[in-house]
mmCIF file of C-alpha atoms in Angstrom:
data_model
loop_
_atom_site.group_PDB
_atom_site.id
_atom_site.type_symbol
_atom_site.label_atom_id
_atom_site.label_comp_id
_atom_site.label_asym_id
_atom_site.label_seq_id
_atom_site.Cartn_x
_atom_site.Cartn_y
_atom_site.Cartn_z
ATOM 1 C CA MET A 1 25.927 -13.180 32.258
ATOM 2 C CA THR A 2 27.381 -10.274 30.428
ATOM 3 C CA ARG A 3 24.974 -8.563 28.211
ATOM 4 C CA HIS A 4 25.983 -6.165 25.188
ATOM 5 C CA GLU A 5 23.573 -3.785 23.815
ATOM 6 C CA LEU A 6 24.754 -2.920 20.301
ATOM 7 C CA ILE A 7 23.741 -1.133 17.085
ATOM 8 C CA PHE A 8 25.137 -2.358 13.801
ATOM 9 C CA PRO A 9 26.895 0.558 12.491
ATOM 10 C CA ALA A 10 26.203 1.772 8.559
ATOM 11 C CA GLU A 11 29.608 1.890 7.822
ATOM 12 C CA ALA A 12 29.561 -1.889 8.746
ATOM 13 C CA GLU A 13 26.991 -3.350 6.636
ATOM 14 C CA GLY A 14 27.875 -5.957 4.636
ATOM 15 C CA THR A 15 30.511 -7.441 6.832
ATOM 16 C CA ARG A 16 29.754 -10.542 8.934
ATOM 17 C CA LEU A 17 28.876 -10.404 12.288
ATOM 18 C CA ASP A 18 31.231 -12.394 13.786
ATOM 19 C CA LYS A 19 33.792 -10.439 12.209
ATOM 20 C CA TRP A 20 32.589 -7.157 13.121
ATOM 21 C CA ALA A 21 31.983 -8.181 16.722
ATOM 22 C CA ALA A 22 35.455 -10.010 16.958
ATOM 23 C CA SER A 23 36.505 -6.249 16.005
ATOM 24 C CA LEU A 24 34.637 -4.562 18.802
ATOM 25 C CA ASP A 25 36.685 -4.271 22.011
ATOM 26 C CA LEU A 26 34.845 -7.136 24.031
ATOM 27 C CA GLY A 27 37.425 -9.428 24.433
ATOM 28 C CA LEU A 28 35.935 -11.959 21.992
ATOM 29 C CA THR A 29 37.500 -13.462 19.283
ATOM 30 C CA ARG A 30 35.446 -14.746 15.890
ATOM 31 C CA CYS A 31 36.153 -17.851 16.938
ATOM 32 C CA ALA A 32 34.108 -17.489 20.582
ATOM 33 C CA VAL A 33 31.509 -15.136 18.650
ATOM 34 C CA GLN A 34 30.525 -18.033 16.168
ATOM 35 C CA GLY A 35 30.467 -20.492 19.371
ATOM 36 C CA LEU A 36 28.208 -17.896 21.176
ATOM 37 C CA ILE A 37 26.007 -17.495 17.315
ATOM 38 C CA ALA A 38 25.728 -21.602 17.121
ATOM 39 C CA ALA A 39 24.143 -21.300 21.352
ATOM 40 C CA GLU A 40 21.924 -18.592 20.109
ATOM 41 C CA HIS A 41 23.666 -15.752 22.876
ATOM 42 C CA VAL A 42 23.738 -13.336 19.971
ATOM 43 C CA LEU A 43 20.871 -11.914 18.672
ATOM 44 C CA VAL A 44 19.799 -9.442 16.112
ATOM 45 C CA ASP A 45 16.484 -7.624 16.034
ATOM 46 C CA GLY A 46 15.599 -10.083 18.548
ATOM 47 C CA LYS A 47 16.320 -13.240 16.773
ATOM 48 C CA PRO A 48 19.156 -15.988 16.741
ATOM 49 C CA VAL A 49 20.800 -15.732 13.196
ATOM 50 C CA PRO A 50 23.148 -18.156 11.373
ATOM 51 C CA LYS A 51 26.916 -17.274 11.466
ATOM 52 C CA ASN A 52 26.963 -16.173 8.279
ATOM 53 C CA CYS A 53 24.645 -13.243 8.997
ATOM 54 C CA ARG A 54 25.458 -9.938 7.511
ATOM 55 C CA PRO A 55 22.925 -7.590 9.685
ATOM 56 C CA LYS A 56 21.537 -4.432 7.992
ATOM 57 C CA ALA A 57 22.780 -1.040 9.453
ATOM 58 C CA GLY A 58 20.651 0.127 12.509
ATOM 59 C CA ALA A 59 20.051 -3.763 13.559
ATOM 60 C CA ALA A 60 19.717 -4.303 17.374
ATOM 61 C CA ILE A 61 22.519 -6.482 18.409
ATOM 62 C CA VAL A 62 22.735 -8.365 21.686
ATOM 63 C CA ILE A 63 25.769 -10.231 22.295
ATOM 64 C CA GLU A 64 25.170 -12.120 25.945
ATOM 65 C CA VAL A 65 28.531 -13.646 27.287
ATOM 66 C CA PRO A 66 28.365 -15.943 29.701
ATOM 67 C CA PRO A 67 30.377 -16.631 32.674
ATOM 68 C CA PRO A 68 33.219 -18.734 32.278
ATOM 69 C CA GLU A 69 33.181 -22.018 33.960
ATOM 70 C CA GLU A 70 35.484 -22.636 37.150
ATOM 71 C CA ILE A 71 38.805 -24.583 36.937
ATOM 72 C CA GLU A 72 39.844 -26.331 39.486
ATOM 73 C CA ILE A 73 43.705 -25.970 39.715
ATOM 74 C CA ILE A 74 45.358 -29.045 40.506
ATOM 75 C CA PRO A 75 48.679 -29.155 42.311
ATOM 76 C CA GLN A 76 51.468 -31.201 39.901
ATOM 77 C CA ASP A 77 54.739 -31.875 41.070
ATOM 78 C CA ILE A 78 56.595 -30.371 38.253
ATOM 79 C CA PRO A 79 60.230 -29.364 38.700
ATOM 80 C CA LEU A 80 60.701 -25.612 39.199
ATOM 81 C CA ASP A 81 63.886 -23.585 38.743
ATOM 82 C CA ILE A 82 63.805 -21.521 41.975
ATOM 83 C CA VAL A 83 66.349 -18.570 41.852
ATOM 84 C CA TYR A 84 64.976 -17.024 45.302
ATOM 85 C CA GLU A 85 62.226 -17.783 47.417
ATOM 86 C CA ASP A 86 61.427 -16.547 50.864
ATOM 87 C CA ASP A 87 57.900 -16.428 52.807
ATOM 88 C CA ASP A 88 56.929 -13.457 50.822
ATOM 89 C CA LEU A 89 57.544 -14.581 47.136
ATOM 90 C CA LEU A 90 59.480 -15.875 44.436
ATOM 91 C CA VAL A 91 61.320 -15.734 41.701
ATOM 92 C CA VAL A 92 61.229 -18.399 38.847
ATOM 93 C CA ASN A 93 62.769 -18.955 35.696
ATOM 94 C CA LYS A 94 60.071 -20.473 33.436
ATOM 95 C CA PRO A 95 61.266 -22.678 30.794
ATOM 96 C CA LYS A 96 59.928 -22.173 27.276
ATOM 97 C CA GLY A 97 57.112 -24.055 26.238
ATOM 98 C CA MET A 98 55.782 -24.007 29.711
ATOM 99 C CA VAL A 99 51.979 -21.793 30.290
ATOM 100 C CA VAL A 100 51.898 -19.320 33.098
ATOM 101 C CA HIS A 101 48.512 -20.181 34.074
ATOM 102 C CA PRO A 102 45.487 -22.398 33.066
ATOM 103 C CA ALA A 103 43.291 -21.769 30.153
ATOM 104 C CA ALA A 104 42.025 -23.225 27.258
ATOM 105 C CA GLY A 105 43.658 -25.718 25.773
ATOM 106 C CA ASN A 106 46.170 -25.655 28.963
ATOM 107 C CA TYR A 107 43.937 -26.789 32.006
ATOM 108 C CA ASP A 108 47.501 -28.626 33.364
ATOM 109 C CA GLU A 109 51.312 -28.938 33.626
ATOM 110 C CA THR A 110 51.174 -25.074 33.917
ATOM 111 C CA LEU A 111 53.335 -22.956 36.144
ATOM 112 C CA VAL A 112 50.523 -22.145 38.285
ATOM 113 C CA ASN A 113 49.581 -26.069 38.545
ATOM 114 C CA ALA A 114 53.869 -26.252 39.551
ATOM 115 C CA LEU A 115 53.422 -23.705 41.955
ATOM 116 C CA MET A 116 50.701 -24.587 43.695
ATOM 117 C CA PHE A 117 52.343 -28.050 44.703
ATOM 118 C CA HIS A 118 55.547 -26.316 45.745
ATOM 119 C CA CYS A 119 53.443 -23.211 47.863
ATOM 120 C CA LYS A 120 51.345 -26.013 49.041
ATOM 121 C CA GLY A 121 48.718 -23.461 48.023
ATOM 122 C CA SER A 122 50.056 -20.558 49.640
ATOM 123 C CA LEU A 123 49.594 -18.214 46.626
ATOM 124 C CA SER A 124 48.450 -14.646 46.760
ATOM 125 C CA GLY A 125 44.716 -14.222 45.507
ATOM 126 C CA ILE A 126 44.214 -11.377 44.401
ATOM 127 C CA ASN A 127 44.507 -12.446 40.363
ATOM 128 C CA GLY A 128 41.709 -15.035 41.086
ATOM 129 C CA VAL A 129 41.514 -18.815 41.321
ATOM 130 C CA ILE A 130 43.196 -18.966 38.041
ATOM 131 C CA ARG A 131 45.796 -17.132 38.104
ATOM 132 C CA PRO A 132 47.308 -17.224 42.386
ATOM 133 C CA GLY A 133 50.500 -15.810 42.702
ATOM 134 C CA ILE A 134 51.112 -14.442 39.255
ATOM 135 C CA VAL A 135 51.895 -10.645 39.327
ATOM 136 C CA HIS A 136 53.094 -10.496 35.539
ATOM 137 C CA ARG A 137 53.588 -13.469 33.011
ATOM 138 C CA ILE A 138 55.434 -14.224 29.824
ATOM 139 C CA ASP A 139 54.303 -15.875 26.636
ATOM 140 C CA LYS A 140 54.439 -19.864 26.597
ATOM 141 C CA ASN A 141 57.464 -20.201 24.311
ATOM 142 C CA THR A 142 59.434 -17.319 26.230
ATOM 143 C CA SER A 143 61.640 -17.973 28.833
ATOM 144 C CA GLY A 144 62.786 -16.430 31.336
ATOM 145 C CA LEU A 145 62.392 -14.847 34.750
ATOM 146 C CA LEU A 146 59.235 -14.241 36.720
ATOM 147 C CA ILE A 147 58.350 -13.320 40.163
ATOM 148 C CA VAL A 148 55.523 -14.949 42.323
ATOM 149 C CA ALA A 149 53.634 -13.652 45.192
ATOM 150 C CA LYS A 150 52.832 -15.892 48.011
ATOM 151 C CA ASN A 151 50.933 -13.085 50.147
ATOM 152 C CA ASP A 152 48.176 -10.345 48.704
ATOM 153 C CA THR A 153 50.389 -7.278 50.742
ATOM 154 C CA ALA A 154 53.399 -8.866 48.388
ATOM 155 C CA HIS A 155 51.354 -8.990 45.341
ATOM 156 C CA GLN A 156 49.792 -5.188 45.945
ATOM 157 C CA GLY A 157 53.448 -3.829 46.435
ATOM 158 C CA LEU A 158 54.993 -5.594 43.127
ATOM 159 C CA ALA A 159 51.618 -4.646 41.157
ATOM 160 C CA GLU A 160 52.313 -0.752 42.623
ATOM 161 C CA GLN A 161 56.306 -1.138 41.242
ATOM 162 C CA ILE A 162 54.655 -2.847 37.586
ATOM 163 C CA LYS A 163 51.913 0.368 37.179
ATOM 164 C CA ALA A 164 54.597 2.773 38.422
ATOM 165 C CA HIS A 165 56.924 1.094 35.537
ATOM 166 C CA SER A 166 60.319 1.055 37.830
ATOM 167 C CA PHE A 167 60.905 -2.803 37.571
ATOM 168 C CA THR A 168 64.171 -3.814 35.607
ATOM 169 C CA ARG A 169 63.457 -6.217 33.319
ATOM 170 C CA GLU A 170 65.331 -6.946 30.778
ATOM 171 C CA TYR A 171 65.334 -9.466 27.787
ATOM 172 C CA GLU A 172 67.465 -11.096 25.429
ATOM 173 C CA ALA A 173 66.649 -12.001 21.648
ATOM 174 C CA ILE A 174 67.170 -13.115 18.487
ATOM 175 C CA ALA A 175 65.945 -10.578 15.407
ATOM 176 C CA VAL A 176 65.405 -11.077 11.941
ATOM 177 C CA GLY A 177 67.469 -8.701 9.558
ATOM 178 C CA ARG A 178 70.214 -6.096 9.680
ATOM 179 C CA PHE A 179 69.874 -3.024 12.188
ATOM 180 C CA ARG A 180 70.733 0.461 10.879
ATOM 181 C CA ASP A 181 71.358 1.957 14.080
ATOM 182 C CA GLU A 182 73.389 -0.257 17.375
ATOM 183 C CA THR A 183 70.450 1.735 19.697
ATOM 184 C CA GLY A 184 67.146 2.334 19.362
ATOM 185 C CA THR A 185 63.683 3.335 21.045
ATOM 186 C CA ILE A 186 60.655 1.682 19.931
ATOM 187 C CA ASN A 187 57.736 4.242 21.232
ATOM 188 C CA ALA A 188 54.292 3.056 19.698
ATOM 189 C CA PRO A 189 51.381 2.144 21.240
ATOM 190 C CA ILE A 190 49.880 -1.687 21.397
ATOM 191 C CA GLY A 191 46.333 -2.419 21.291
ATOM 192 C CA ARG A 192 43.816 -5.946 20.442
ATOM 193 C CA HIS A 193 44.740 -6.608 16.604
ATOM 194 C CA PRO A 194 41.081 -5.408 14.879
ATOM 195 C CA VAL A 195 40.339 -8.723 13.020
ATOM 196 C CA ASP A 196 42.587 -11.307 15.250
ATOM 197 C CA ARG A 197 41.572 -11.142 18.748
ATOM 198 C CA LYS A 198 44.310 -12.991 19.893
ATOM 199 C CA LYS A 199 46.910 -11.291 18.386
ATOM 200 C CA MET A 200 48.178 -7.238 19.613
ATOM 201 C CA CYS A 201 49.252 -4.783 17.302
ATOM 202 C CA VAL A 202 50.777 -1.413 17.039
ATOM 203 C CA THR A 203 47.548 1.058 16.919
ATOM 204 C CA ASP A 204 46.148 4.447 18.128
ATOM 205 C CA ARG A 205 42.600 2.608 18.658
ATOM 206 C CA ASN A 206 41.946 1.630 22.504
ATOM 207 C CA SER A 207 45.170 1.194 22.670
ATOM 208 C CA LYS A 208 48.159 1.409 25.693
ATOM 209 C CA GLU A 209 51.807 3.533 25.738
ATOM 210 C CA ALA A 210 54.484 1.152 25.181
ATOM 211 C CA VAL A 211 57.944 1.505 25.267
ATOM 212 C CA THR A 212 60.893 -0.461 24.700
ATOM 213 C CA HIS A 213 64.270 -0.190 24.199
ATOM 214 C CA TYR A 214 67.151 -2.324 22.351
ATOM 215 C CA THR A 215 70.483 -2.728 21.800
ATOM 216 C CA VAL A 216 72.320 -4.924 19.146
ATOM 217 C CA MET A 217 74.942 -6.887 21.047
ATOM 218 C CA LYS A 218 76.084 -8.597 17.834
ATOM 219 C CA GLN A 219 74.764 -8.334 13.968
ATOM 220 C CA PHE A 220 75.213 -11.334 12.027
ATOM 221 C CA ARG A 221 74.664 -12.066 8.417
ATOM 222 C CA GLU A 222 70.746 -12.252 8.214
ATOM 223 C CA THR A 223 69.906 -12.050 12.057
ATOM 224 C CA ALA A 224 70.983 -10.215 15.162
ATOM 225 C CA TYR A 225 71.387 -10.745 19.008
ATOM 226 C CA LEU A 226 69.526 -7.641 20.884
ATOM 227 C CA ARG A 227 69.313 -6.934 24.325
ATOM 228 C CA LEU A 228 66.076 -5.347 25.169
ATOM 229 C CA GLN A 229 64.695 -3.208 28.261
ATOM 230 C CA LEU A 230 61.175 -2.610 29.296
ATOM 231 C CA GLU A 231 59.387 0.652 30.353
ATOM 232 C CA THR A 232 56.234 -0.492 30.223
ATOM 233 C CA GLY A 233 54.536 -4.499 29.993
ATOM 234 C CA ARG A 234 52.080 -4.869 27.463
ATOM 235 C CA THR A 235 51.077 -8.270 26.292
ATOM 236 C CA HIS A 236 53.550 -9.231 23.508
ATOM 237 C CA GLN A 237 55.153 -6.327 23.820
ATOM 238 C CA ILE A 238 58.874 -7.167 22.482
ATOM 239 C CA ARG A 239 57.234 -9.242 19.682
ATOM 240 C CA VAL A 240 54.620 -6.839 18.520
ATOM 241 C CA HIS A 241 57.241 -3.589 18.395
ATOM 242 C CA LEU A 242 59.851 -5.475 16.761
ATOM 243 C CA SER A 243 57.925 -7.138 14.035
ATOM 244 C CA TYR A 244 56.367 -3.656 13.589
ATOM 245 C CA ILE A 245 59.898 -1.988 12.545
ATOM 246 C CA GLY A 246 60.363 -4.906 10.264
ATOM 247 C CA HIS A 247 62.403 -7.212 12.407
ATOM 248 C CA PRO A 248 60.584 -9.791 13.948
ATOM 249 C CA ILE A 249 61.894 -12.579 16.409
ATOM 250 C CA TYR A 250 63.703 -15.197 14.770
ATOM 251 C CA GLY A 251 60.966 -17.891 15.175
ATOM 252 C CA ASP A 252 58.443 -16.070 16.213
ATOM 253 C CA ASP A 253 55.497 -17.778 14.051
ATOM 254 C CA ILE A 254 52.692 -15.168 15.092
ATOM 255 C CA TYR A 255 54.390 -12.109 14.489
ATOM 256 C CA GLY A 256 57.418 -13.359 11.855
ATOM 257 C CA LYS A 257 57.767 -16.596 10.504
ATOM 258 C CA ALA A 258 58.094 -20.258 11.950
ATOM 259 C CA VAL A 259 61.396 -21.634 12.083
ATOM 260 C CA LYS A 260 61.936 -25.478 12.221
ATOM 261 C CA GLY A 261 63.877 -26.328 15.491
ATOM 262 C CA THR A 262 63.176 -23.050 17.322
ATOM 263 C CA GLN A 263 59.678 -24.016 19.162
ATOM 264 C CA GLY A 264 58.249 -20.198 18.549
ATOM 265 C CA GLN A 265 60.481 -17.176 19.382
ATOM 266 C CA CYS A 266 63.782 -17.133 20.174
ATOM 267 C CA LEU A 267 63.253 -14.510 23.226
ATOM 268 C CA HIS A 268 64.226 -14.594 26.831
ATOM 269 C CA ALA A 269 63.413 -12.635 30.322
ATOM 270 C CA ARG A 270 67.208 -12.517 31.184
ATOM 271 C CA LYS A 271 67.274 -10.175 34.218
ATOM 272 C CA ILE A 272 64.733 -8.807 36.642
ATOM 273 C CA GLY A 273 65.029 -6.113 39.700
ATOM 274 C CA PHE A 274 62.382 -4.906 41.520
ATOM 275 C CA VAL A 275 62.067 -3.737 45.621
ATOM 276 C CA HIS A 276 61.134 -6.481 47.942
ATOM 277 C CA PRO A 277 57.315 -5.274 49.004
ATOM 278 C CA ILE A 278 58.128 -6.297 52.651
ATOM 279 C CA THR A 279 61.763 -5.184 53.597
ATOM 280 C CA GLY A 280 62.304 -2.349 51.137
ATOM 281 C CA GLU A 281 65.913 -4.241 50.088
ATOM 282 C CA TYR A 282 66.209 -3.893 46.134
ATOM 283 C CA LEU A 283 66.969 -7.616 44.807
ATOM 284 C CA GLU A 284 67.947 -8.181 40.827
ATOM 285 C CA PHE A 285 68.532 -11.303 39.496
ATOM 286 C CA GLU A 286 69.889 -12.524 36.085
ATOM 287 C CA ARG A 287 69.543 -16.254 34.092
ATOM 288 C CA GLU A 288 71.067 -16.522 30.851
ATOM 289 C CA ALA A 289 69.064 -17.672 27.895
ATOM 290 C CA PRO A 290 68.441 -21.833 27.994
ATOM 291 C CA ALA A 291 70.859 -24.097 25.899
ATOM 292 C CA TYR A 292 68.801 -24.181 22.188
ATOM 293 C CA PHE A 293 69.176 -19.938 22.144
ATOM 294 C CA GLN A 294 72.922 -20.610 23.423
ATOM 295 C CA LYS A 295 73.470 -22.858 20.208
ATOM 296 C CA LEU A 296 71.990 -20.990 17.820
ATOM 297 C CA LEU A 297 73.813 -17.636 19.020
ATOM 298 C CA GLN A 298 77.395 -19.747 18.236
ATOM 299 C CA ARG A 299 75.846 -21.582 14.934
ATOM 300 C CA MET A 300 75.046 -17.757 13.552
ATOM 301 C CA GLU A 301 78.364 -16.590 14.892
ATOM 302 C CA ASN A 302 80.189 -19.788 12.946
ATOM 303 C CA GLU A 303 78.310 -18.514 9.754
ATOM 304 C CA HIS A 304 78.918 -14.901 10.073
ATOM 305 C CA VAL A 305 82.411 -15.537 10.159
#
């Protein structure tokens, strides 16, 4: 049980407790806070409160967060597009719509379930039982290349490269609008959204450095085809950065506008390069975007002519 002891600040007086708690750097969404309040894990001056509570300035707030329930990962025979594999790691081309690891609402049919079957449970354990082998992630509705570690030594070596920003990572995306410049760099720190804890945003508060480079490969009438390189790998980085400069990814229903038929953002992790953590050999792999992406580009090209 994690226990947070807080004092309700004067500047927040009049604000609902759940909204205020979700704005803190506690890793809790507003919905999660409401659940804790209902379970009487949130106390104000030592007493349980209703979900619509608006504490007075100076009130003593206690938030108790129970440990997460352990989830058993069930190996599942799900087809995988394996780009490369050896005794220490593999590179997989994740399809759009597949969640990387189990979490609330997605306990099976994830990439981890498929990997557990394919690797017969032989994956690194550094990230715990929920994310075995997972060195880095891409979003559910982003397709493309991921590296998976089969042992802890490989995992540590890959994680060090990520920390040093020495990975080569290139994405392609379809963004909304007309770009003024053919190339650009977005250098803007990213942190958790102050209200919607499931979202990220550009902010100076509790944020981390984030740098994205982009090149406009083709400008269409109302959209553009981009290639992007990451210096850092923050959660939702490309999606947040492009939205921040006024060019959200086409179909992004969180940071832009949903588009029928796209099933989320048109974003693909097309290239990844790294030094093999055991052999020291530099490896680089590339995969084209899926068919829906290619067809969409062709349609936009035809409409532009």
